[in-house]
Short mmCIF file of C-alpha atoms and ligand atoms in Angstrom, two decimals:
data_model
loop_
_atom_site.label_atom_id
_atom_site.label_comp_id
_atom_site.label_asym_id
_atom_site.label_seq_id
_atom_site.Cartn_x
_atom_site.Cartn_y
_atom_site.Cartn_z
CA MET C 123 131.97 84.92 89.33
CA ILE C 124 130.36 87.23 91.74
CA LYS C 125 132.48 89.96 93.38
CA ILE C 126 131.46 91.58 96.32
CA TYR C 127 132.65 94.68 97.92
CA ASN C 128 134.25 93.90 101.34
CA THR C 129 133.72 96.73 104.08
CA LEU C 130 136.42 94.42 105.76
CA THR C 131 139.22 95.25 103.02
CA LYS C 132 137.59 98.08 101.37
CA GLN C 133 137.56 96.56 98.16
CA LYS C 134 135.63 94.07 95.68
CA GLU C 135 136.48 90.73 96.35
CA GLN C 136 135.49 87.46 94.56
CA PHE C 137 132.94 85.72 96.42
CA ASN C 138 134.59 81.70 97.79
CA PRO C 139 131.45 80.62 100.01
CA VAL C 140 132.85 78.28 102.67
CA GLU C 141 130.63 75.47 101.62
CA GLU C 142 130.43 74.95 98.24
CA ASN C 143 126.98 76.26 96.58
CA LYS C 144 125.97 77.64 100.19
CA VAL C 145 125.50 80.75 101.39
CA ARG C 146 125.65 81.45 105.07
CA MET C 147 124.09 84.93 105.84
CA TYR C 148 123.38 86.88 108.50
CA VAL C 149 121.33 90.48 108.39
CA CYS C 150 120.99 92.30 111.38
CA GLY C 151 117.03 92.55 112.20
CA PRO C 152 115.06 95.35 113.83
CA THR C 153 114.59 96.13 117.41
CA VAL C 154 110.90 95.61 117.62
CA TYR C 155 109.10 98.72 119.19
CA ASN C 156 107.74 100.66 116.27
CA LEU C 157 107.02 100.57 112.41
CA ILE C 158 109.75 100.39 110.34
CA HIS C 159 110.64 103.63 108.03
CA ILE C 160 111.64 103.66 104.57
CA GLY C 161 115.25 103.98 105.82
CA ASN C 162 114.83 100.47 107.47
CA ALA C 163 113.20 99.16 104.40
CA ARG C 164 116.38 99.86 102.31
CA PRO C 165 118.43 97.01 103.66
CA TYR C 166 115.47 94.95 103.95
CA ILE C 167 114.98 95.02 100.04
CA ILE C 168 118.93 95.01 99.11
CA PHE C 169 119.74 91.89 101.17
CA ASP C 170 116.88 90.41 100.17
CA THR C 171 117.57 90.70 96.67
CA VAL C 172 121.10 89.94 97.23
CA ARG C 173 119.57 86.68 98.58
CA ARG C 174 117.47 85.77 95.93
CA TYR C 175 120.21 86.70 93.03
CA PHE C 176 122.48 83.76 94.68
CA GLU C 177 119.20 81.27 95.15
CA SER C 178 118.54 82.15 91.29
CA ILE C 179 121.88 80.67 90.06
CA GLY C 180 121.63 77.71 92.45
CA TYR C 181 122.63 78.72 95.61
CA ASP C 182 121.00 77.03 98.76
CA VAL C 183 121.15 80.50 100.99
CA ASN C 184 120.19 80.24 105.05
CA TYR C 185 119.32 83.89 105.58
CA VAL C 186 119.04 84.53 109.52
CA GLN C 187 117.36 87.94 110.60
CA ASN C 188 116.99 88.25 114.06
CA PHE C 189 114.52 90.44 115.93
CA THR C 190 115.80 92.22 119.30
CA ASP C 191 113.00 91.61 121.57
CA VAL C 192 114.56 93.29 124.70
CA ASP C 193 115.92 96.17 124.71
CA ASP C 194 115.11 99.71 126.73
CA LYS C 195 113.06 101.34 123.72
CA ILE C 196 110.80 98.38 124.32
CA ILE C 197 110.79 98.72 128.07
CA LYS C 198 110.03 102.24 127.64
CA LYS C 199 107.39 101.86 124.91
CA ALA C 200 105.39 99.17 127.31
CA ASN C 201 105.38 101.65 130.08
CA GLU C 202 104.19 104.42 127.79
CA GLU C 203 101.72 102.44 126.68
CA GLY C 204 100.86 100.87 129.72
CA LYS C 205 101.46 97.00 128.30
CA THR C 206 103.80 94.44 128.84
CA THR C 207 107.11 94.35 126.61
CA ASP C 208 105.59 91.09 125.38
CA GLN C 209 102.61 92.94 124.33
CA ILE C 210 104.42 95.27 122.44
CA VAL C 211 107.15 93.01 120.43
CA THR C 212 104.75 90.52 119.55
CA TYR C 213 102.26 93.14 117.91
CA TYR C 214 105.60 94.61 116.48
CA ILE C 215 107.01 91.30 114.75
CA GLU C 216 103.64 91.03 113.17
CA GLU C 217 103.54 94.48 111.60
CA THR C 218 107.26 93.88 110.43
CA LEU C 219 106.54 90.64 109.04
CA LYS C 220 103.22 92.24 107.32
CA ASP C 221 105.93 95.06 106.28
CA ALA C 222 108.20 92.53 104.55
CA LYS C 223 105.58 90.51 102.99
CA ASN C 224 104.30 93.79 101.31
CA LEU C 225 108.04 94.74 99.90
CA ASN C 226 107.92 91.33 98.66
CA VAL C 227 111.00 90.26 100.90
CA ASN C 228 110.95 86.50 101.68
CA ARG C 229 111.37 85.24 105.22
CA ALA C 230 114.19 84.44 106.31
CA THR C 231 115.54 80.91 106.88
CA HIS C 232 115.65 81.73 110.91
CA HIS C 233 113.92 84.45 112.38
CA PRO C 234 115.68 84.13 116.05
CA ARG C 235 114.58 86.00 119.05
CA VAL C 236 116.77 87.27 121.45
CA THR C 237 114.70 86.23 124.31
CA GLU C 238 114.43 82.56 123.47
CA GLU C 239 118.28 82.39 123.10
CA MET C 240 119.45 83.25 126.15
CA ASP C 241 121.29 79.87 126.65
CA GLY C 242 123.60 80.58 124.14
CA ILE C 243 124.26 84.08 125.08
CA ILE C 244 125.14 83.26 128.02
CA LYS C 245 127.27 80.64 127.45
CA MET C 246 129.37 82.72 125.10
CA ILE C 247 129.86 85.37 127.59
CA GLN C 248 131.40 82.75 130.21
CA ILE C 249 133.94 81.99 126.95
CA LEU C 250 134.80 85.42 127.19
CA ILE C 251 135.16 85.31 130.68
CA ASP C 252 137.33 81.80 130.84
CA LYS C 253 139.57 83.42 128.20
CA GLY C 254 140.43 86.91 129.87
CA LEU C 255 138.52 88.81 127.48
CA ALA C 256 135.75 89.71 129.58
CA TYR C 257 135.44 91.07 133.23
CA GLU C 258 132.60 91.72 135.58
CA VAL C 259 132.23 94.29 137.62
CA ASN C 260 128.76 94.74 140.05
CA GLY C 261 127.02 92.06 138.04
CA THR C 262 127.71 93.99 134.71
CA VAL C 263 130.15 92.00 132.15
CA TYR C 264 132.26 93.52 130.05
CA TYR C 265 134.40 93.19 126.89
CA ASN C 266 137.82 93.67 127.43
CA THR C 267 138.94 95.53 124.43
CA SER C 268 142.66 95.82 125.18
CA ALA C 269 142.63 92.22 124.89
CA PHE C 270 141.82 91.49 121.57
CA SER C 271 144.28 92.71 119.33
CA GLN C 272 142.44 92.82 116.43
CA TYR C 273 139.93 95.13 117.99
CA GLY C 274 138.84 98.17 115.58
CA LYS C 275 139.80 96.34 112.10
CA LEU C 276 136.67 96.77 110.58
CA SER C 277 135.66 100.35 111.16
CA LYS C 278 139.87 101.88 111.78
CA LYS C 279 138.49 105.22 110.51
CA VAL C 280 135.88 105.57 113.27
CA LEU C 281 138.26 104.69 115.88
CA GLU C 282 140.97 107.13 114.65
CA GLU C 283 138.02 109.75 115.10
CA LEU C 284 137.06 108.23 118.75
CA GLU C 285 140.65 108.04 119.71
CA ALA C 286 140.75 112.08 118.85
CA GLY C 287 137.59 112.13 121.28
CA ARG C 288 134.88 113.41 118.61
CA SER C 289 132.32 110.70 118.63
CA GLU C 290 129.79 110.50 121.31
CA ARG C 291 129.37 106.76 120.18
CA VAL C 292 130.89 104.95 123.19
CA GLU C 293 129.49 104.92 126.67
CA ILE C 294 131.84 106.69 129.20
CA THR C 295 131.90 104.79 132.35
CA GLU C 296 134.15 103.98 135.75
CA GLU C 297 133.77 100.62 135.88
CA LYS C 298 135.32 100.18 132.65
CA LYS C 299 139.29 99.47 132.37
CA ASN C 300 138.97 100.93 129.20
CA GLN C 301 136.61 103.38 127.56
CA MET C 302 136.03 101.11 124.48
CA ASP C 303 134.93 98.04 126.41
CA PHE C 304 131.37 97.65 126.18
CA VAL C 305 128.46 95.88 128.15
CA LEU C 306 127.65 92.26 127.47
CA TRP C 307 125.23 91.51 130.36
CA LYS C 308 123.99 94.54 133.03
CA PRO C 309 121.86 93.56 136.02
CA LYS C 310 118.00 94.73 135.86
CA LYS C 311 116.75 97.44 137.04
CA GLU C 312 113.83 97.80 138.95
CA GLY C 313 110.61 96.43 137.05
CA GLU C 314 112.82 95.12 134.27
CA PRO C 315 112.72 91.62 132.33
CA PHE C 316 115.41 90.03 133.57
CA TRP C 317 117.33 86.62 132.75
CA GLU C 318 119.47 84.83 135.52
CA SER C 319 123.19 84.31 134.68
CA PRO C 320 125.92 83.96 136.94
CA TRP C 321 126.80 87.71 136.94
CA SER C 322 123.37 89.10 138.03
CA ASN C 323 119.63 88.84 137.12
CA GLY C 324 119.69 90.74 134.05
CA ARG C 325 119.83 91.19 130.29
CA PRO C 326 122.46 91.03 127.48
CA GLY C 327 124.08 94.05 125.41
CA TRP C 328 122.88 94.34 122.26
CA HIS C 329 126.07 93.20 120.31
CA ILE C 330 126.48 89.67 122.19
CA GLU C 331 122.88 88.76 120.34
CA CYS C 332 124.23 88.54 117.06
CA SER C 333 127.02 86.98 118.17
CA ALA C 334 125.48 84.29 119.57
CA MET C 335 122.56 83.79 117.51
CA ALA C 336 124.99 84.16 114.19
CA LYS C 337 127.00 80.53 116.09
CA LYS C 338 123.97 78.79 116.37
CA TYR C 339 122.23 79.10 113.15
CA LEU C 340 124.60 79.67 110.94
CA GLY C 341 128.18 78.24 112.67
CA ASP C 342 131.57 80.08 113.51
CA THR C 343 132.21 81.13 110.28
CA ILE C 344 129.95 82.67 107.97
CA ASP C 345 130.09 83.99 104.38
CA ILE C 346 128.52 87.13 104.57
CA HIS C 347 127.06 89.66 106.96
CA ALA C 348 125.27 92.43 106.15
CA GLY C 349 123.01 95.84 107.94
CA GLY C 350 123.09 99.67 107.09
CA GLU C 351 126.76 101.69 107.34
CA ASP C 352 125.59 102.71 110.86
CA LEU C 353 126.13 99.30 111.87
CA VAL C 354 129.87 99.21 111.29
CA PHE C 355 130.68 101.04 114.22
CA PRO C 356 130.30 99.93 117.17
CA HIS C 357 128.12 96.85 116.53
CA HIS C 358 129.69 94.99 113.70
CA GLU C 359 133.20 95.48 115.28
CA ASN C 360 131.78 94.65 118.58
CA GLU C 361 130.59 91.40 117.09
CA ILE C 362 134.06 90.50 115.47
CA ALA C 363 135.66 90.95 118.61
CA GLN C 364 133.00 88.74 120.74
CA SER C 365 132.89 86.03 117.58
CA GLU C 366 136.58 85.91 116.68
CA GLY C 367 137.50 85.92 120.34
CA ALA C 368 135.15 83.28 121.92
CA ASN C 369 135.34 80.67 118.70
CA GLU C 370 138.99 81.34 117.58
CA ALA C 371 137.98 81.43 114.01
CA PRO C 372 137.37 83.88 111.41
CA PHE C 373 133.79 85.37 111.73
CA SER C 374 132.52 86.82 108.77
CA ASN C 375 134.17 86.29 105.17
CA TYR C 376 132.24 89.40 103.63
CA TRP C 377 131.08 92.43 105.32
CA MET C 378 128.07 94.24 103.17
CA HIS C 379 126.85 97.64 104.36
CA ASN C 380 124.52 99.62 102.64
CA SER C 381 124.40 103.41 102.57
CA PHE C 382 121.66 105.56 103.91
CA LEU C 383 118.42 106.57 102.33
CA ASN C 384 118.22 110.52 103.00
CA ILE C 385 115.50 113.38 103.19
CA ASP C 386 117.23 116.44 101.98
CA ASN C 387 120.40 114.92 102.38
CA LYS C 388 120.38 114.11 105.79
CA LYS C 389 119.75 110.22 107.20
CA MET C 390 116.47 109.61 107.92
CA SER C 391 116.06 108.52 111.29
CA LYS C 392 113.70 108.16 114.26
CA SER C 393 116.12 110.73 116.23
CA LEU C 394 116.10 113.48 114.04
CA GLY C 395 112.43 112.73 113.35
CA ASN C 396 112.77 113.64 109.23
CA PHE C 397 111.50 109.77 109.05
CA LYS C 398 108.37 108.66 106.80
CA THR C 399 107.03 104.95 107.65
CA LEU C 400 106.84 102.85 105.29
CA ARG C 401 103.08 102.30 105.93
CA GLU C 402 102.73 105.77 104.32
CA VAL C 403 105.09 105.67 101.63
CA GLY C 404 103.84 102.12 100.82
CA GLU C 405 100.02 103.43 100.59
CA ALA C 406 100.78 106.41 98.76
CA PHE C 407 102.79 104.94 96.09
CA GLY C 408 102.44 101.40 96.29
CA TYR C 409 104.97 99.00 97.96
CA ASP C 410 106.01 97.76 94.99
CA THR C 411 107.15 101.37 94.00
CA VAL C 412 109.54 101.25 97.00
CA ARG C 413 111.07 98.08 96.23
CA PHE C 414 111.41 99.26 92.55
CA PHE C 415 112.93 102.77 93.99
CA MET C 416 115.80 101.21 96.56
CA LEU C 417 116.77 98.93 93.43
CA SER C 418 116.98 101.77 91.37
CA ALA C 419 120.38 103.10 93.26
CA HIS C 420 123.39 100.82 93.57
CA TYR C 421 122.98 99.82 97.36
CA ARG C 422 126.46 101.57 98.28
CA SER C 423 125.24 105.11 96.81
CA PRO C 424 123.13 107.22 99.28
CA LEU C 425 119.55 107.71 97.88
CA ASN C 426 117.62 110.65 98.61
CA PHE C 427 113.88 110.34 98.82
CA SER C 428 111.19 112.72 97.74
CA GLY C 429 107.59 112.48 96.75
CA GLU C 430 108.86 113.56 93.00
CA LEU C 431 111.23 110.81 93.01
CA MET C 432 108.71 108.26 94.22
CA GLU C 433 106.52 109.63 91.32
CA ALA C 434 109.02 108.71 89.00
CA ALA C 435 109.79 105.62 90.45
CA LYS C 436 106.12 104.60 89.99
CA ASN C 437 105.98 105.69 86.31
CA GLY C 438 109.24 103.36 85.53
CA LEU C 439 107.79 100.45 87.11
CA ASP C 440 104.54 100.93 85.20
CA ARG C 441 106.52 100.98 81.87
CA ILE C 442 107.52 97.27 83.22
CA LYS C 443 104.39 96.21 84.12
CA ASN C 444 102.62 97.21 81.03
CA ALA C 445 105.14 95.10 79.24
CA LYS C 446 104.36 92.25 81.16
CA THR C 447 100.36 92.93 80.34
CA THR C 448 101.31 93.41 76.52
CA LEU C 449 103.43 90.21 76.73
CA GLU C 450 100.66 88.20 78.40
CA PHE C 451 98.01 89.69 75.96
CA ALA C 452 100.18 88.84 72.82
CA LYS C 453 100.88 85.54 74.02
CA SER C 454 97.57 84.54 74.55
CA HIS C 455 96.06 85.89 71.48
CA SER C 456 98.98 85.12 68.57
CA LYS C 457 97.75 82.37 66.38
CA GLU C 458 100.77 82.10 64.67
CA GLU C 459 102.44 78.91 65.44
CA GLN C 460 105.79 78.68 62.90
CA ILE C 461 108.59 80.93 64.08
CA THR C 462 109.91 83.36 60.92
CA ASN C 463 113.14 83.80 59.93
CA GLU C 464 113.59 87.36 60.97
CA GLU C 465 112.05 86.46 64.30
CA LEU C 466 114.91 83.84 64.69
CA LYS C 467 117.48 86.38 63.97
CA LEU C 468 116.05 88.54 66.62
CA LEU C 469 116.29 85.72 69.53
CA GLU C 470 120.07 85.98 68.87
CA GLU C 471 119.62 88.89 71.04
CA LEU C 472 118.36 87.38 74.25
CA PRO C 473 121.22 85.83 75.55
CA ASN C 474 122.89 89.07 75.15
CA PHE C 475 120.32 90.62 77.80
CA GLU C 476 120.90 88.12 80.34
CA ALA C 477 124.55 87.96 80.24
CA ARG C 478 124.71 91.91 80.76
CA PHE C 479 122.07 91.43 83.60
CA HIS C 480 124.14 88.99 85.13
CA GLU C 481 127.57 90.76 84.96
CA ALA C 482 125.47 93.83 86.37
CA MET C 483 124.43 91.64 89.33
CA GLN C 484 127.59 90.04 89.95
CA ASP C 485 129.44 93.13 89.82
CA ASP C 486 128.80 93.90 93.74
CA PHE C 487 124.88 93.67 93.12
CA ASN C 488 124.54 96.24 90.64
CA THR C 489 120.68 96.81 90.69
CA ALA C 490 121.02 100.05 88.79
CA ASP C 491 122.62 98.64 86.05
CA ALA C 492 120.49 95.48 86.37
CA LEU C 493 117.27 97.75 85.95
CA SER C 494 118.85 99.18 82.73
CA ILE C 495 118.95 96.09 81.20
CA ILE C 496 115.47 94.98 82.04
CA PHE C 497 113.89 98.35 80.13
CA GLU C 498 116.22 97.61 77.52
CA LEU C 499 114.20 94.32 77.18
CA VAL C 500 110.81 95.89 77.71
CA LYS C 501 112.06 98.21 74.61
CA PHE C 502 112.69 94.97 72.81
CA ALA C 503 109.64 93.41 74.02
CA ASN C 504 107.28 96.47 73.12
CA SER C 505 109.29 96.67 69.50
CA TYR C 506 108.81 93.08 68.19
CA ALA C 507 106.93 90.83 70.94
CA LYS C 508 103.35 92.22 70.13
CA GLU C 509 100.49 91.67 67.95
CA GLY C 510 101.39 90.28 64.52
CA ALA C 511 104.47 88.22 66.14
CA THR C 512 104.34 84.73 66.41
CA GLN C 513 103.86 82.60 69.80
CA PRO C 514 107.21 80.85 70.15
CA PHE C 515 108.57 84.31 69.82
CA ILE C 516 106.55 86.21 72.50
CA LEU C 517 106.98 82.83 74.33
CA LYS C 518 110.78 83.26 74.63
CA VAL C 519 110.89 86.83 75.31
CA TYR C 520 108.38 86.32 77.96
CA GLU C 521 110.15 83.80 79.46
CA LEU C 522 113.36 85.90 79.36
CA PHE C 523 111.40 89.07 81.18
CA ILE C 524 109.87 86.81 83.60
CA LYS C 525 113.16 85.30 84.70
CA LEU C 526 114.93 88.38 85.07
CA THR C 527 112.41 90.58 86.61
CA ASP C 528 111.79 87.79 89.17
CA ILE C 529 115.21 87.47 90.53
CA LEU C 530 114.96 91.48 91.73
CA GLY C 531 111.60 90.57 92.79
CA ILE C 532 109.48 93.42 91.49
CA LEU C 533 106.48 92.45 89.90
CA TYR C 534 104.34 90.94 92.27
CA THR C 535 100.62 91.21 93.75
CA HIS C 536 101.15 93.78 96.39
CA GLN C 537 98.68 94.59 99.53
CA SER C 538 97.74 98.63 99.34
CA SER C 539 95.11 100.56 99.47
CA ARG C 540 96.16 102.82 96.44
CA GLN C 541 93.61 103.04 93.95
CA ASP C 542 95.65 101.35 90.65
CA GLY C 543 96.27 98.70 93.43
CA LEU C 544 94.08 95.80 91.28
CA THR C 545 96.05 92.97 90.55
CA ASP C 546 96.66 91.48 86.94
CA GLU C 547 94.27 88.87 87.87
CA GLN C 548 91.09 91.23 89.64
CA ILE C 549 91.18 93.43 86.01
CA GLN C 550 90.71 90.06 84.07
CA GLU C 551 87.81 89.23 86.17
CA TYR C 552 86.52 93.07 85.52
CA ILE C 553 87.29 92.77 81.95
CA GLU C 554 85.56 89.03 81.86
CA LYS C 555 82.11 91.09 83.50
CA ARG C 556 81.96 93.51 81.33
CA THR C 557 82.42 90.97 78.32
CA GLN C 558 79.64 89.23 79.92
CA ALA C 559 77.56 92.24 80.16
CA LYS C 560 78.15 93.14 76.38
CA LYS C 561 76.70 90.05 75.75
CA ALA C 562 73.91 90.25 77.51
CA LYS C 563 73.25 93.82 76.16
CA ASP C 564 73.68 95.28 79.23
CA PHE C 565 75.77 97.93 78.13
CA LYS C 566 75.29 100.29 81.31
CA GLU C 567 77.08 97.78 83.35
CA ALA C 568 79.52 97.34 80.41
CA ASP C 569 80.13 101.40 80.69
CA ARG C 570 80.23 101.21 84.82
CA VAL C 571 83.06 98.48 84.35
CA ARG C 572 84.98 100.21 81.97
CA GLU C 573 84.32 103.78 84.43
CA PHE C 574 85.36 101.42 87.15
CA LEU C 575 88.45 100.49 85.89
CA LYS C 576 89.30 103.66 84.44
CA ASP C 577 88.91 105.19 87.89
CA ASN C 578 91.56 102.62 89.08
CA GLY C 579 94.10 104.13 86.68
CA ILE C 580 93.25 100.80 84.16
CA ILE C 581 92.70 101.81 80.44
CA ILE C 582 91.06 99.18 78.20
CA GLU C 583 90.97 98.72 74.57
CA ASP C 584 89.06 96.32 72.33
CA THR C 585 91.14 94.98 69.97
CA ARG C 586 90.54 92.62 66.96
CA GLU C 587 92.31 90.03 69.31
CA GLY C 588 90.32 90.83 72.17
CA VAL C 589 89.97 93.25 75.09
CA ARG C 590 93.96 94.48 76.72
CA PHE C 591 94.23 96.66 79.51
CA LYS C 592 96.89 99.13 80.11
CA ARG C 593 98.03 100.85 83.60
CA VAL C 594 98.02 104.73 82.89
P1 LIG I 896 117.44 100.43 113.59
O1 LIG I 896 116.36 100.07 113.83
O2 LIG I 896 118.04 101.86 113.82
O3 LIG I 896 118.38 99.64 114.30
O4 LIG I 896 118.02 100.04 112.00
C1 LIG I 896 117.78 98.84 111.17
C2 LIG I 896 118.41 98.85 110.24
O5 LIG I 896 118.02 99.72 109.27
C3 LIG I 896 119.90 98.70 110.30
O6 LIG I 896 120.49 98.14 109.34
C4 LIG I 896 120.26 100.35 109.63
O7 LIG I 896 121.33 100.13 109.44
C5 LIG I 896 119.64 100.49 108.57
N1 LIG I 896 118.81 102.02 108.33
C6 LIG I 896 118.67 102.60 109.49
N2 LIG I 896 118.36 103.96 108.91
C7 LIG I 896 118.58 103.81 107.63
C8 LIG I 896 118.37 104.78 106.64
N3 LIG I 896 118.34 106.11 106.51
N4 LIG I 896 119.48 104.26 105.37
C9 LIG I 896 119.31 102.79 105.37
N5 LIG I 896 119.35 102.07 106.33
C10 LIG I 896 119.36 102.60 107.32
ZN1 LIG I 897 123.81 92.49 114.63
#
């Protein structure tokens, strides 16, 4: 039984899908005008892991993540660089997909682009107007928040602050009936991209995009809607007003929000200028280290970023990687086929590791606890599934190890220019090269290969069973 902390009710709730064994999941996607920073990488990694977990226990997940490819920031960037908006978005969509791949984040089932979804967006705005939930003034369409009685149900606290006049998150204009009203459609300015609509040649507001795309790809009622906690207000609050207003059905049954990645206890953000791109951190520490780092904390806890913490994360991940190579080495070199009684007794402990791993993940995706159980399994493997153990025993430990690490997606071949970025397969190729050189009595070449691997953070050892390697 999976429990999810639901921002809407502010408590953990048992997960019950709309359709049996299926998850309809929408994660707000990036506005594509720059490279993502590592704060942005947090929701990518977290919600990919949530998806992987559901899939690992047999759910079919329809995972939708949009690209916002029309926006003021994109237009500004295009003007600055003397390019078309199309050139800008095409480039950054490609780069964002590369970043996701480097983080072992799976492709969404659908990656809709706003500019390709105008029909659905315009249709939804028209429905809202017809229902008296939106109104047009001089070509701009606003959502009429006072006509939607449940407005504010997701972010109550933020609204109270707003009413006290302490927030600047709502744009003040003369045209609005109520200052909480927000834009659904706005007329173009000179030189801006536009689409025809019954109200003006222009483009949609940010919030309506997600409501329209969620409806098209997932239906009126979805299971999980997710994003960073800064999206609660106004973005997600407004999505609820639009979708529930237009569809007259509950929009999302569970709302999940990740907490911030901070630097010096301040949110990492473009506007504060205290950000590091995922590229620079990934190249310096390895993209898999970034993934491991994000999973080492619960997604609703703030997480601080620093070079030392990344080093520590790298060391932690290395312990898991080394356990894998040790297990693989032991597995392929053990000649004992007959499992011993002692090993049979030890095997009884395996279901316990697995059960506790699931317990952690089912408790609102507690990846921090899940990782600590993987570390216990590493310790177990290092103690018992090594040289001298029997093949069937090693295999059982290995299978569980792979199963659990795969759910978190932490062991993978990642692209990085970092020196120890050699994959297991590449390392094996070098070892084979060295073995051949030794056979041919070319000791100089054999030493060269050993030195090369050492420079890349790989130590090789000659043992009775053959050559094994270790990352240091
Ligand atoms: P943005 O590009 O600001 O729209 O952000 C894209 C996604 O990253 C959204 O889900 C944000 O909530 C999330 N996000 C932005 N900054 C951070 C941060 N410092 N920590 C965690 N998530 C963030
Ligand atoms: Zn959204």
